């Protein structure tokens, strides 16, 4: 007999491994609105099944903890039970030998402290405070609550124009979002339970690129009310679109020569072609929006004058101010902000970077945009410097991979120290201090720590700073508008604190965020401004006959991804880098939708919101 042998998994082990993968998919597809106590108990029981049984806190304590939580869900608990759960979890956290025990107890402890009201509601009234206001996962996670299963069904039926109409009920920028949306709707797609999330953004891309001109629905009768909107970006234009449909006259004041905000002055054209953006804007303007461009509020016109002239005001000025790194040499010639560079390109004044060595500081999507744009402007080499790991970068993983494919060198764990320059003040190098990754901070990300390594010298001619954006709200603060740390202080219904008729939304309230969140803020502001003006107009879906959900069985099928053109074809131009789905591909991908608007909770709880 041999002393050693190779381990081969038996049938039971093989099945368990497949169950682990099923569990991972289930977790990935967990929709919002689940009972937090119930889901915590489920995780706790899984953790208890993993215990080795060596230490009593884990072997016995987790079981007792599960029994106590089960009492809460089974109408056998009192308020004292909740206190016992907290004490038991803390004891296990402090005494368990390994992570199986103390991490499980920590999860329960965070829960009982974070959503104690749910525990108490179960004890007092035998119910959960959580509710499914929108039971379809993709719709719930879309900030604008677009009817995603509906437009996917329409695309599958070959009705792309109707799909665009349906999207516009909740989002007047269907084309722009089809090109650049970060698609949070896919994060909890129930299709994950079968194989992989539906490519929702890719299907939308097909719809908008195959639809003919789709006119908006007709405006409702005029109310005679006038609303001023300060800022012509996605938030402001979305609000203007819906208020026009409701019958109110909107007047947009925009500081730049053209409308679009960051969509025009912050997103490179290779990601969002200008004609695609203009298509959305033209449809919005066709509703009768009055526009004044090249107007700086606080300089060309005063806030107080606007408030006197209009029945309501919306502030949505966006985040167009660059952040400084705060290192020596930042005022050298050749140091520019990514915001300023992308704005200049949007205005038709691109810098000449031919033959230049470029360093970009930052790890977000703007950093990737600046890096890839520099490549297209002729830079001889582009290096992106980030103080954390690549895994910690906030840029989309696809953006990072595509930047690397186009020739961008990404240097993680390098903290900028100073910028060196020659006698004439021109940039010659970026000096960085190597870092190593350290403990996890309050934001959930590991903090970088100075490494005991020599400084790194990166020769360069241009340094592009892309570490964040701010809001210039000084003129509004001077006019008495409530501002907190440069952002407008707005309540959940969008009205500014202390104001009688001034609302605010978008990046100017939340700080820099995504386009779809700005659009959602404009939609919310429109609804609340309409109520403020004394009305209750309803925005209806322009399409009522959504195709019925098929009864065909669900079989596993691979996800169709949108392809990116080869890097060698992209790096010397600003042409669109994406290749959309073919008809065959979109039919297959749209057929993967499980139609949660019909099956499961969606069908029983009204999975389709036909108006708002």
JSON list of C-alpha atoms in Angstrom, two decimals, residues 68-288:
[
{"chain": "A", "resi": 68, "resn": "UNK", "atom": "CA", "xyz": [-33.28, 33.17, 19.74]},
{"chain": "A", "resi": 69, "resn": "UNK", "atom": "CA", "xyz": [-33.62, 34.73, 16.29]},
{"chain": "A", "resi": 70, "resn": "UNK", "atom": "CA", "xyz": [-36.06, 32.01, 15.29]},
{"chain": "A", "resi": 71, "resn": "UNK", "atom": "CA", "xyz": [-38.16, 32.95, 18.34]},
{"chain": "A", "resi": 72, "resn": "UNK", "atom": "CA", "xyz": [-38.30, 36.52, 17.03]},
{"chain": "A", "resi": 73, "resn": "UNK", "atom": "CA", "xyz": [-39.63, 35.34, 13.67]},
{"chain": "A", "resi": 74, "resn": "UNK", "atom": "CA", "xyz": [-42.01, 32.77, 15.22]},
{"chain": "A", "resi": 75, "resn": "UNK", "atom": "CA", "xyz": [-43.93, 35.08, 17.59]},
{"chain": "A", "resi": 76, "resn": "UNK", "atom": "CA", "xyz": [-42.28, 33.57, 20.70]},
{"chain": "A", "resi": 77, "resn": "UNK", "atom": "CA", "xyz": [-40.00, 36.48, 21.62]},
{"chain": "A", "resi": 78, "resn": "UNK", "atom": "CA", "xyz": [-40.17, 39.47, 23.93]},
{"chain": "A", "resi": 79, "resn": "UNK", "atom": "CA", "xyz": [-38.16, 42.67, 23.89]},
{"chain": "A", "resi": 80, "resn": "UNK", "atom": "CA", "xyz": [-35.82, 40.99, 26.39]},
{"chain": "A", "resi": 81, "resn": "UNK", "atom": "CA", "xyz": [-35.07, 38.39, 23.71]},
{"chain": "A", "resi": 82, "resn": "UNK", "atom": "CA", "xyz": [-33.54, 41.11, 21.55]},
{"chain": "A", "resi": 83, "resn": "UNK", "atom": "CA", "xyz": [-31.26, 42.13, 24.41]},
{"chain": "A", "resi": 84, "resn": "UNK", "atom": "CA", "xyz": [-30.25, 38.48, 24.88]},
{"chain": "A", "resi": 85, "resn": "UNK", "atom": "CA", "xyz": [-29.44, 38.22, 21.17]},
{"chain": "A", "resi": 86, "resn": "UNK", "atom": "CA", "xyz": [-27.18, 41.27, 21.45]},
{"chain": "A", "resi": 87, "resn": "UNK", "atom": "CA", "xyz": [-25.43, 39.98, 24.59]},
{"chain": "A", "resi": 88, "resn": "UNK", "atom": "CA", "xyz": [-24.98, 36.48, 23.15]},
{"chain": "A", "resi": 89, "resn": "UNK", "atom": "CA", "xyz": [-23.60, 37.78, 19.86]},
{"chain": "A", "resi": 90, "resn": "UNK", "atom": "CA", "xyz": [-21.13, 40.05, 21.68]},
{"chain": "A", "resi": 91, "resn": "UNK", "atom": "CA", "xyz": [-19.95, 37.15, 23.88]},
{"chain": "A", "resi": 92, "resn": "UNK", "atom": "CA", "xyz": [-19.35, 34.90, 20.85]},
{"chain": "A", "resi": 93, "resn": "UNK", "atom": "CA", "xyz": [-17.58, 37.75, 19.07]},
{"chain": "A", "resi": 94, "resn": "UNK", "atom": "CA", "xyz": [-15.18, 38.15, 21.99]},
{"chain": "A", "resi": 95, "resn": "UNK", "atom": "CA", "xyz": [-14.56, 34.45, 22.77]},
{"chain": "A", "resi": 96, "resn": "UNK", "atom": "CA", "xyz": [-14.77, 32.37, 19.57]},
{"chain": "A", "resi": 97, "resn": "UNK", "atom": "CA", "xyz": [-11.46, 30.91, 18.41]},
{"chain": "A", "resi": 98, "resn": "UNK", "atom": "CA", "xyz": [-11.68, 31.61, 14.70]},
{"chain": "A", "resi": 99, "resn": "UNK", "atom": "CA", "xyz": [-13.43, 33.69, 12.03]},
{"chain": "A", "resi": 100, "resn": "UNK", "atom": "CA", "xyz": [-16.21, 31.13, 11.55]},
{"chain": "A", "resi": 101, "resn": "UNK", "atom": "CA", "xyz": [-17.55, 32.03, 14.98]},
{"chain": "A", "resi": 102, "resn": "UNK", "atom": "CA", "xyz": [-16.64, 35.64, 15.58]},
{"chain": "A", "resi": 103, "resn": "UNK", "atom": "CA", "xyz": [-17.48, 36.88, 12.08]},
{"chain": "A", "resi": 104, "resn": "UNK", "atom": "CA", "xyz": [-20.90, 35.20, 12.23]},
{"chain": "A", "resi": 105, "resn": "UNK", "atom": "CA", "xyz": [-21.58, 36.74, 15.64]},
{"chain": "A", "resi": 106, "resn": "UNK", "atom": "CA", "xyz": [-20.34, 40.11, 14.39]},
{"chain": "A", "resi": 107, "resn": "UNK", "atom": "CA", "xyz": [-22.81, 39.95, 11.50]},
{"chain": "A", "resi": 108, "resn": "UNK", "atom": "CA", "xyz": [-25.70, 39.36, 13.93]},
{"chain": "A", "resi": 109, "resn": "UNK", "atom": "CA", "xyz": [-24.47, 42.09, 16.28]},
{"chain": "A", "resi": 110, "resn": "UNK", "atom": "CA", "xyz": [-24.23, 44.65, 13.47]},
{"chain": "A", "resi": 111, "resn": "UNK", "atom": "CA", "xyz": [-27.74, 43.69, 12.43]},
{"chain": "A", "resi": 112, "resn": "UNK", "atom": "CA", "xyz": [-29.36, 43.94, 15.84]},
{"chain": "A", "resi": 113, "resn": "UNK", "atom": "CA", "xyz": [-27.75, 47.36, 16.26]},
{"chain": "A", "resi": 114, "resn": "UNK", "atom": "CA", "xyz": [-28.40, 48.52, 12.71]},
{"chain": "A", "resi": 115, "resn": "UNK", "atom": "CA", "xyz": [-32.01, 47.42, 12.26]},
{"chain": "A", "resi": 116, "resn": "UNK", "atom": "CA", "xyz": [-33.24, 46.95, 15.79]},
{"chain": "A", "resi": 117, "resn": "UNK", "atom": "CA", "xyz": [-36.57, 48.50, 14.81]},
{"chain": "A", "resi": 118, "resn": "UNK", "atom": "CA", "xyz": [-37.18, 45.47, 12.57]},
{"chain": "A", "resi": 119, "resn": "UNK", "atom": "CA", "xyz": [-36.58, 43.12, 15.49]},
{"chain": "A", "resi": 120, "resn": "UNK", "atom": "CA", "xyz": [-38.94, 45.16, 17.67]},
{"chain": "A", "resi": 121, "resn": "UNK", "atom": "CA", "xyz": [-41.62, 45.24, 14.97]},
{"chain": "A", "resi": 122, "resn": "UNK", "atom": "CA", "xyz": [-41.52, 41.44, 14.77]},
{"chain": "A", "resi": 123, "resn": "UNK", "atom": "CA", "xyz": [-41.87, 41.18, 18.56]},
{"chain": "A", "resi": 124, "resn": "UNK", "atom": "CA", "xyz": [-44.66, 43.76, 18.91]},
{"chain": "A", "resi": 125, "resn": "UNK", "atom": "CA", "xyz": [-46.69, 43.23, 15.74]},
{"chain": "A", "resi": 126, "resn": "UNK", "atom": "CA", "xyz": [-45.39, 39.96, 14.23]},
{"chain": "A", "resi": 127, "resn": "UNK", "atom": "CA", "xyz": [-44.39, 41.63, 10.99]},
{"chain": "A", "resi": 128, "resn": "UNK", "atom": "CA", "xyz": [-41.40, 43.20, 9.25]},
{"chain": "A", "resi": 129, "resn": "UNK", "atom": "CA", "xyz": [-40.96, 46.92, 8.60]},
{"chain": "A", "resi": 130, "resn": "UNK", "atom": "CA", "xyz": [-39.25, 46.22, 5.28]},
{"chain": "A", "resi": 131, "resn": "UNK", "atom": "CA", "xyz": [-41.51, 46.25, 2.24]},
{"chain": "A", "resi": 132, "resn": "UNK", "atom": "CA", "xyz": [-41.22, 45.69, -1.47]},
{"chain": "A", "resi": 133, "resn": "UNK", "atom": "CA", "xyz": [-42.35, 48.97, -2.98]},
{"chain": "A", "resi": 134, "resn": "UNK", "atom": "CA", "xyz": [-41.01, 47.66, -6.27]},
{"chain": "A", "resi": 135, "resn": "UNK", "atom": "CA", "xyz": [-40.60, 43.87, -6.28]},
{"chain": "A", "resi": 136, "resn": "UNK", "atom": "CA", "xyz": [-38.81, 43.57, -9.63]},
{"chain": "A", "resi": 137, "resn": "UNK", "atom": "CA", "xyz": [-35.07, 43.61, -8.74]},
{"chain": "A", "resi": 138, "resn": "UNK", "atom": "CA", "xyz": [-33.80, 45.45, -11.81]},
{"chain": "A", "resi": 139, "resn": "UNK", "atom": "CA", "xyz": [-36.52, 48.11, -11.59]},
{"chain": "A", "resi": 140, "resn": "UNK", "atom": "CA", "xyz": [-35.97, 48.56, -7.87]},
{"chain": "A", "resi": 141, "resn": "UNK", "atom": "CA", "xyz": [-32.22, 49.08, -8.31]},
{"chain": "A", "resi": 142, "resn": "UNK", "atom": "CA", "xyz": [-32.54, 51.50, -11.23]},
{"chain": "A", "resi": 143, "resn": "UNK", "atom": "CA", "xyz": [-32.52, 54.95, -9.56]},
{"chain": "A", "resi": 144, "resn": "UNK", "atom": "CA", "xyz": [-35.11, 56.17, -12.09]},
{"chain": "A", "resi": 145, "resn": "UNK", "atom": "CA", "xyz": [-37.19, 52.93, -11.78]},
{"chain": "A", "resi": 146, "resn": "UNK", "atom": "CA", "xyz": [-37.37, 52.37, -15.52]},
{"chain": "A", "resi": 147, "resn": "UNK", "atom": "CA", "xyz": [-39.66, 49.52, -16.65]},
{"chain": "A", "resi": 148, "resn": "UNK", "atom": "CA", "xyz": [-36.78, 47.26, -17.68]},
{"chain": "A", "resi": 149, "resn": "UNK", "atom": "CA", "xyz": [-38.64, 43.95, -18.24]},
{"chain": "A", "resi": 150, "resn": "UNK", "atom": "CA", "xyz": [-41.17, 45.86, -20.31]},
{"chain": "A", "resi": 151, "resn": "UNK", "atom": "CA", "xyz": [-38.71, 47.39, -22.74]},
{"chain": "A", "resi": 152, "resn": "UNK", "atom": "CA", "xyz": [-36.73, 44.15, -22.99]},
{"chain": "A", "resi": 153, "resn": "UNK", "atom": "CA", "xyz": [-39.95, 42.38, -24.02]},
{"chain": "A", "resi": 154, "resn": "UNK", "atom": "CA", "xyz": [-40.61, 45.09, -26.61]},
{"chain": "A", "resi": 155, "resn": "UNK", "atom": "CA", "xyz": [-37.09, 44.77, -28.05]},
{"chain": "A", "resi": 156, "resn": "UNK", "atom": "CA", "xyz": [-37.55, 41.00, -28.26]},
{"chain": "A", "resi": 157, "resn": "UNK", "atom": "CA", "xyz": [-40.75, 41.62, -30.22]},
{"chain": "A", "resi": 158, "resn": "UNK", "atom": "CA", "xyz": [-38.88, 43.91, -32.63]},
{"chain": "A", "resi": 159, "resn": "UNK", "atom": "CA", "xyz": [-40.58, 47.08, -31.33]},
{"chain": "A", "resi": 160, "resn": "UNK", "atom": "CA", "xyz": [-37.54, 49.29, -30.66]},
{"chain": "A", "resi": 161, "resn": "UNK", "atom": "CA", "xyz": [-39.47, 52.57, -31.03]},
{"chain": "A", "resi": 162, "resn": "UNK", "atom": "CA", "xyz": [-41.97, 51.45, -28.41]},
{"chain": "A", "resi": 163, "resn": "UNK", "atom": "CA", "xyz": [-39.09, 50.39, -26.16]},
{"chain": "A", "resi": 164, "resn": "UNK", "atom": "CA", "xyz": [-37.66, 53.91, -26.31]},
{"chain": "A", "resi": 165, "resn": "UNK", "atom": "CA", "xyz": [-41.11, 55.38, -25.57]},
{"chain": "A", "resi": 166, "resn": "UNK", "atom": "CA", "xyz": [-41.44, 53.17, -22.51]},
{"chain": "A", "resi": 167, "resn": "UNK", "atom": "CA", "xyz": [-37.99, 54.13, -21.23]},
{"chain": "A", "resi": 168, "resn": "UNK", "atom": "CA", "xyz": [-38.83, 57.83, -21.59]},
{"chain": "A", "resi": 169, "resn": "UNK", "atom": "CA", "xyz": [-41.65, 57.49, -19.08]},
{"chain": "A", "resi": 170, "resn": "UNK", "atom": "CA", "xyz": [-38.95, 57.46, -16.40]},
{"chain": "A", "resi": 171, "resn": "UNK", "atom": "CA", "xyz": [-35.76, 58.51, -18.20]},
{"chain": "A", "resi": 172, "resn": "UNK", "atom": "CA", "xyz": [-35.61, 61.18, -20.94]},
{"chain": "A", "resi": 173, "resn": "UNK", "atom": "CA", "xyz": [-32.01, 60.22, -21.77]},
{"chain": "A", "resi": 174, "resn": "UNK", "atom": "CA", "xyz": [-32.43, 56.66, -23.12]},
{"chain": "A", "resi": 175, "resn": "UNK", "atom": "CA", "xyz": [-29.69, 57.08, -25.71]},
{"chain": "A", "resi": 176, "resn": "UNK", "atom": "CA", "xyz": [-27.07, 58.60, -23.41]},
{"chain": "A", "resi": 177, "resn": "UNK", "atom": "CA", "xyz": [-27.71, 55.95, -20.76]},
{"chain": "A", "resi": 178, "resn": "UNK", "atom": "CA", "xyz": [-27.49, 53.17, -23.34]},
{"chain": "A", "resi": 179, "resn": "UNK", "atom": "CA", "xyz": [-23.91, 54.27, -23.99]},
{"chain": "A", "resi": 180, "resn": "UNK", "atom": "CA", "xyz": [-22.56, 55.23, -20.56]},
{"chain": "A", "resi": 181, "resn": "UNK", "atom": "CA", "xyz": [-24.86, 54.04, -17.77]},
{"chain": "A", "resi": 182, "resn": "UNK", "atom": "CA", "xyz": [-23.14, 52.01, -15.04]},
{"chain": "A", "resi": 183, "resn": "UNK", "atom": "CA", "xyz": [-26.17, 49.69, -15.09]},
{"chain": "A", "resi": 184, "resn": "UNK", "atom": "CA", "xyz": [-26.83, 49.18, -11.36]},
{"chain": "A", "resi": 185, "resn": "UNK", "atom": "CA", "xyz": [-29.98, 47.38, -12.52]},
{"chain": "A", "resi": 186, "resn": "UNK", "atom": "CA", "xyz": [-27.90, 44.31, -13.38]},
{"chain": "A", "resi": 187, "resn": "UNK", "atom": "CA", "xyz": [-26.43, 43.91, -9.89]},
{"chain": "A", "resi": 188, "resn": "UNK", "atom": "CA", "xyz": [-29.33, 41.84, -8.49]},
{"chain": "A", "resi": 189, "resn": "UNK", "atom": "CA", "xyz": [-30.72, 40.42, -11.72]},
{"chain": "A", "resi": 190, "resn": "UNK", "atom": "CA", "xyz": [-32.58, 37.21, -10.84]},
{"chain": "A", "resi": 191, "resn": "UNK", "atom": "CA", "xyz": [-31.04, 35.57, -13.90]},
{"chain": "A", "resi": 192, "resn": "UNK", "atom": "CA", "xyz": [-27.89, 35.25, -11.75]},
{"chain": "A", "resi": 193, "resn": "UNK", "atom": "CA", "xyz": [-29.60, 32.26, -10.14]},
{"chain": "A", "resi": 194, "resn": "UNK", "atom": "CA", "xyz": [-29.44, 30.47, -13.49]},
{"chain": "A", "resi": 195, "resn": "UNK", "atom": "CA", "xyz": [-26.21, 31.67, -15.10]},
{"chain": "A", "resi": 196, "resn": "UNK", "atom": "CA", "xyz": [-25.42, 35.41, -15.35]},
{"chain": "A", "resi": 197, "resn": "UNK", "atom": "CA", "xyz": [-27.20, 38.76, -15.30]},
{"chain": "A", "resi": 198, "resn": "UNK", "atom": "CA", "xyz": [-29.06, 39.86, -18.42]},
{"chain": "A", "resi": 199, "resn": "UNK", "atom": "CA", "xyz": [-27.10, 42.45, -20.42]},
{"chain": "A", "resi": 200, "resn": "UNK", "atom": "CA", "xyz": [-29.72, 45.13, -19.83]},
{"chain": "A", "resi": 201, "resn": "UNK", "atom": "CA", "xyz": [-27.55, 48.02, -20.99]},
{"chain": "A", "resi": 202, "resn": "UNK", "atom": "CA", "xyz": [-26.61, 46.15, -24.17]},
{"chain": "A", "resi": 203, "resn": "UNK", "atom": "CA", "xyz": [-30.26, 45.54, -25.03]},
{"chain": "A", "resi": 204, "resn": "UNK", "atom": "CA", "xyz": [-31.03, 49.22, -24.47]},
{"chain": "A", "resi": 205, "resn": "UNK", "atom": "CA", "xyz": [-28.09, 50.10, -26.74]},
{"chain": "A", "resi": 206, "resn": "UNK", "atom": "CA", "xyz": [-29.66, 47.99, -29.49]},
{"chain": "A", "resi": 207, "resn": "UNK", "atom": "CA", "xyz": [-33.05, 49.66, -28.99]},
{"chain": "A", "resi": 208, "resn": "UNK", "atom": "CA", "xyz": [-31.83, 53.26, -29.25]},
{"chain": "A", "resi": 209, "resn": "UNK", "atom": "CA", "xyz": [-29.53, 52.59, -32.21]},
{"chain": "A", "resi": 210, "resn": "UNK", "atom": "CA", "xyz": [-32.27, 50.76, -34.16]},
{"chain": "A", "resi": 211, "resn": "UNK", "atom": "CA", "xyz": [-35.22, 53.04, -33.36]},
{"chain": "A", "resi": 212, "resn": "UNK", "atom": "CA", "xyz": [-36.20, 55.77, -35.78]},
{"chain": "A", "resi": 213, "resn": "UNK", "atom": "CA", "xyz": [-36.94, 59.26, -34.47]},
{"chain": "A", "resi": 214, "resn": "UNK", "atom": "CA", "xyz": [-39.26, 58.79, -31.49]},
{"chain": "A", "resi": 215, "resn": "UNK", "atom": "CA", "xyz": [-41.24, 61.91, -30.63]},
{"chain": "A", "resi": 216, "resn": "UNK", "atom": "CA", "xyz": [-42.31, 62.55, -27.02]},
{"chain": "A", "resi": 217, "resn": "UNK", "atom": "CA", "xyz": [-45.92, 62.32, -25.90]},
{"chain": "A", "resi": 218, "resn": "UNK", "atom": "CA", "xyz": [-48.00, 65.48, -26.12]},
{"chain": "A", "resi": 219, "resn": "UNK", "atom": "CA", "xyz": [-47.85, 68.06, -23.34]},
{"chain": "A", "resi": 220, "resn": "UNK", "atom": "CA", "xyz": [-50.83, 68.40, -21.04]},
{"chain": "A", "resi": 221, "resn": "UNK", "atom": "CA", "xyz": [-52.75, 71.71, -21.16]},
{"chain": "A", "resi": 222, "resn": "UNK", "atom": "CA", "xyz": [-50.75, 74.73, -20.01]},
{"chain": "A", "resi": 223, "resn": "UNK", "atom": "CA", "xyz": [-51.05, 75.67, -16.35]},
{"chain": "A", "resi": 224, "resn": "UNK", "atom": "CA", "xyz": [-49.58, 79.13, -16.76]},
{"chain": "A", "resi": 225, "resn": "UNK", "atom": "CA", "xyz": [-46.90, 78.34, -14.19]},
{"chain": "A", "resi": 226, "resn": "UNK", "atom": "CA", "xyz": [-43.24, 79.11, -14.89]},
{"chain": "A", "resi": 227, "resn": "UNK", "atom": "CA", "xyz": [-40.32, 77.21, -13.39]},
{"chain": "A", "resi": 228, "resn": "UNK", "atom": "CA", "xyz": [-36.67, 78.29, -13.56]},
{"chain": "A", "resi": 229, "resn": "UNK", "atom": "CA", "xyz": [-34.06, 75.55, -13.79]},
{"chain": "A", "resi": 230, "resn": "UNK", "atom": "CA", "xyz": [-30.49, 76.59, -13.13]},
{"chain": "A", "resi": 231, "resn": "UNK", "atom": "CA", "xyz": [-28.24, 74.05, -14.83]},
{"chain": "A", "resi": 232, "resn": "UNK", "atom": "CA", "xyz": [-28.71, 72.34, -18.18]},
{"chain": "A", "resi": 233, "resn": "UNK", "atom": "CA", "xyz": [-27.26, 68.94, -17.30]},
{"chain": "A", "resi": 234, "resn": "UNK", "atom": "CA", "xyz": [-29.06, 65.60, -17.00]},
{"chain": "A", "resi": 235, "resn": "UNK", "atom": "CA", "xyz": [-30.85, 66.54, -13.77]},
{"chain": "A", "resi": 236, "resn": "UNK", "atom": "CA", "xyz": [-32.07, 69.92, -15.00]},
{"chain": "A", "resi": 237, "resn": "UNK", "atom": "CA", "xyz": [-33.12, 68.73, -18.44]},
{"chain": "A", "resi": 238, "resn": "UNK", "atom": "CA", "xyz": [-34.91, 65.69, -17.00]},
{"chain": "A", "resi": 239, "resn": "UNK", "atom": "CA", "xyz": [-36.89, 67.93, -14.67]},
{"chain": "A", "resi": 240, "resn": "UNK", "atom": "CA", "xyz": [-37.65, 70.33, -17.52]},
{"chain": "A", "resi": 241, "resn": "UNK", "atom": "CA", "xyz": [-38.87, 67.48, -19.74]},
{"chain": "A", "resi": 242, "resn": "UNK", "atom": "CA", "xyz": [-41.38, 66.15, -17.22]},
{"chain": "A", "resi": 243, "resn": "UNK", "atom": "CA", "xyz": [-42.59, 69.58, -16.10]},
{"chain": "A", "resi": 244, "resn": "UNK", "atom": "CA", "xyz": [-43.23, 70.48, -19.74]},
{"chain": "A", "resi": 245, "resn": "UNK", "atom": "CA", "xyz": [-45.25, 67.27, -20.19]},
{"chain": "A", "resi": 246, "resn": "UNK", "atom": "CA", "xyz": [-47.25, 68.31, -17.10]},
{"chain": "A", "resi": 247, "resn": "UNK", "atom": "CA", "xyz": [-48.10, 71.67, -18.69]},
{"chain": "A", "resi": 248, "resn": "UNK", "atom": "CA", "xyz": [-45.68, 73.96, -16.83]},
{"chain": "A", "resi": 249, "resn": "UNK", "atom": "CA", "xyz": [-43.35, 76.28, -18.74]},
{"chain": "A", "resi": 250, "resn": "UNK", "atom": "CA", "xyz": [-39.70, 75.71, -17.84]},
{"chain": "A", "resi": 251, "resn": "UNK", "atom": "CA", "xyz": [-36.80, 78.07, -18.46]},
{"chain": "A", "resi": 252, "resn": "UNK", "atom": "CA", "xyz": [-33.28, 76.63, -18.29]},
{"chain": "A", "resi": 253, "resn": "UNK", "atom": "CA", "xyz": [-30.27, 78.81, -17.47]},
{"chain": "A", "resi": 254, "resn": "UNK", "atom": "CA", "xyz": [-27.00, 77.20, -18.53]},
{"chain": "A", "resi": 255, "resn": "UNK", "atom": "CA", "xyz": [-23.51, 78.58, -17.92]},
{"chain": "A", "resi": 256, "resn": "UNK", "atom": "CA", "xyz": [-21.92, 76.81, -20.90]},
{"chain": "A", "resi": 257, "resn": "UNK", "atom": "CA", "xyz": [-22.54, 77.49, -24.61]},
{"chain": "A", "resi": 258, "resn": "UNK", "atom": "CA", "xyz": [-24.42, 74.19, -25.03]},
{"chain": "A", "resi": 259, "resn": "UNK", "atom": "CA", "xyz": [-26.70, 72.01, -22.96]},
{"chain": "A", "resi": 260, "resn": "UNK", "atom": "CA", "xyz": [-25.76, 68.62, -21.56]},
{"chain": "A", "resi": 261, "resn": "UNK", "atom": "CA", "xyz": [-23.61, 69.35, -18.53]},
{"chain": "A", "resi": 262, "resn": "UNK", "atom": "CA", "xyz": [-21.14, 66.58, -17.80]},
{"chain": "A", "resi": 263, "resn": "UNK", "atom": "CA", "xyz": [-22.65, 64.49, -20.59]},
{"chain": "A", "resi": 264, "resn": "UNK", "atom": "CA", "xyz": [-21.19, 66.99, -23.04]},
{"chain": "A", "resi": 265, "resn": "UNK", "atom": "CA", "xyz": [-18.29, 68.50, -21.10]},
{"chain": "A", "resi": 266, "resn": "UNK", "atom": "CA", "xyz": [-17.13, 65.51, -19.07]},
{"chain": "A", "resi": 267, "resn": "UNK", "atom": "CA", "xyz": [-17.74, 62.35, -21.11]},
{"chain": "A", "resi": 268, "resn": "UNK", "atom": "CA", "xyz": [-15.36, 61.75, -24.04]},
{"chain": "A", "resi": 269, "resn": "UNK", "atom": "CA", "xyz": [-16.97, 61.35, -27.45]},
{"chain": "A", "resi": 270, "resn": "UNK", "atom": "CA", "xyz": [-15.56, 57.83, -27.92]},
{"chain": "A", "resi": 271, "resn": "UNK", "atom": "CA", "xyz": [-17.87, 56.78, -25.09]},
{"chain": "A", "resi": 272, "resn": "UNK", "atom": "CA", "xyz": [-20.84, 59.00, -25.95]},
{"chain": "A", "resi": 273, "resn": "UNK", "atom": "CA", "xyz": [-20.96, 60.25, -29.56]},
{"chain": "A", "resi": 274, "resn": "UNK", "atom": "CA", "xyz": [-22.16, 63.84, -29.78]},
{"chain": "A", "resi": 275, "resn": "UNK", "atom": "CA", "xyz": [-24.99, 63.08, -32.20]},
{"chain": "A", "resi": 276, "resn": "UNK", "atom": "CA", "xyz": [-26.36, 60.46, -29.81]},
{"chain": "A", "resi": 277, "resn": "UNK", "atom": "CA", "xyz": [-26.41, 62.96, -26.94]},
{"chain": "A", "resi": 278, "resn": "UNK", "atom": "CA", "xyz": [-27.93, 65.65, -29.13]},
{"chain": "A", "resi": 279, "resn": "UNK", "atom": "CA", "xyz": [-30.73, 63.29, -30.11]},
{"chain": "A", "resi": 280, "resn": "UNK", "atom": "CA", "xyz": [-31.89, 63.08, -26.48]},
{"chain": "A", "resi": 281, "resn": "UNK", "atom": "CA", "xyz": [-31.54, 66.84, -25.96]},
{"chain": "A", "resi": 282, "resn": "UNK", "atom": "CA", "xyz": [-33.49, 67.66, -29.14]},
{"chain": "A", "resi": 283, "resn": "UNK", "atom": "CA", "xyz": [-36.41, 65.50, -27.99]},
{"chain": "A", "resi": 284, "resn": "UNK", "atom": "CA", "xyz": [-36.42, 67.25, -24.60]},
{"chain": "A", "resi": 285, "resn": "UNK", "atom": "CA", "xyz": [-36.35, 70.70, -26.23]},
{"chain": "A", "resi": 286, "resn": "UNK", "atom": "CA", "xyz": [-39.17, 69.73, -28.60]},
{"chain": "A", "resi": 287, "resn": "UNK", "atom": "CA", "xyz": [-41.55, 69.86, -25.63]},
{"chain": "A", "resi": 288, "resn": "UNK", "atom": "CA", "xyz": [-41.12, 73.63, -25.53]}
]
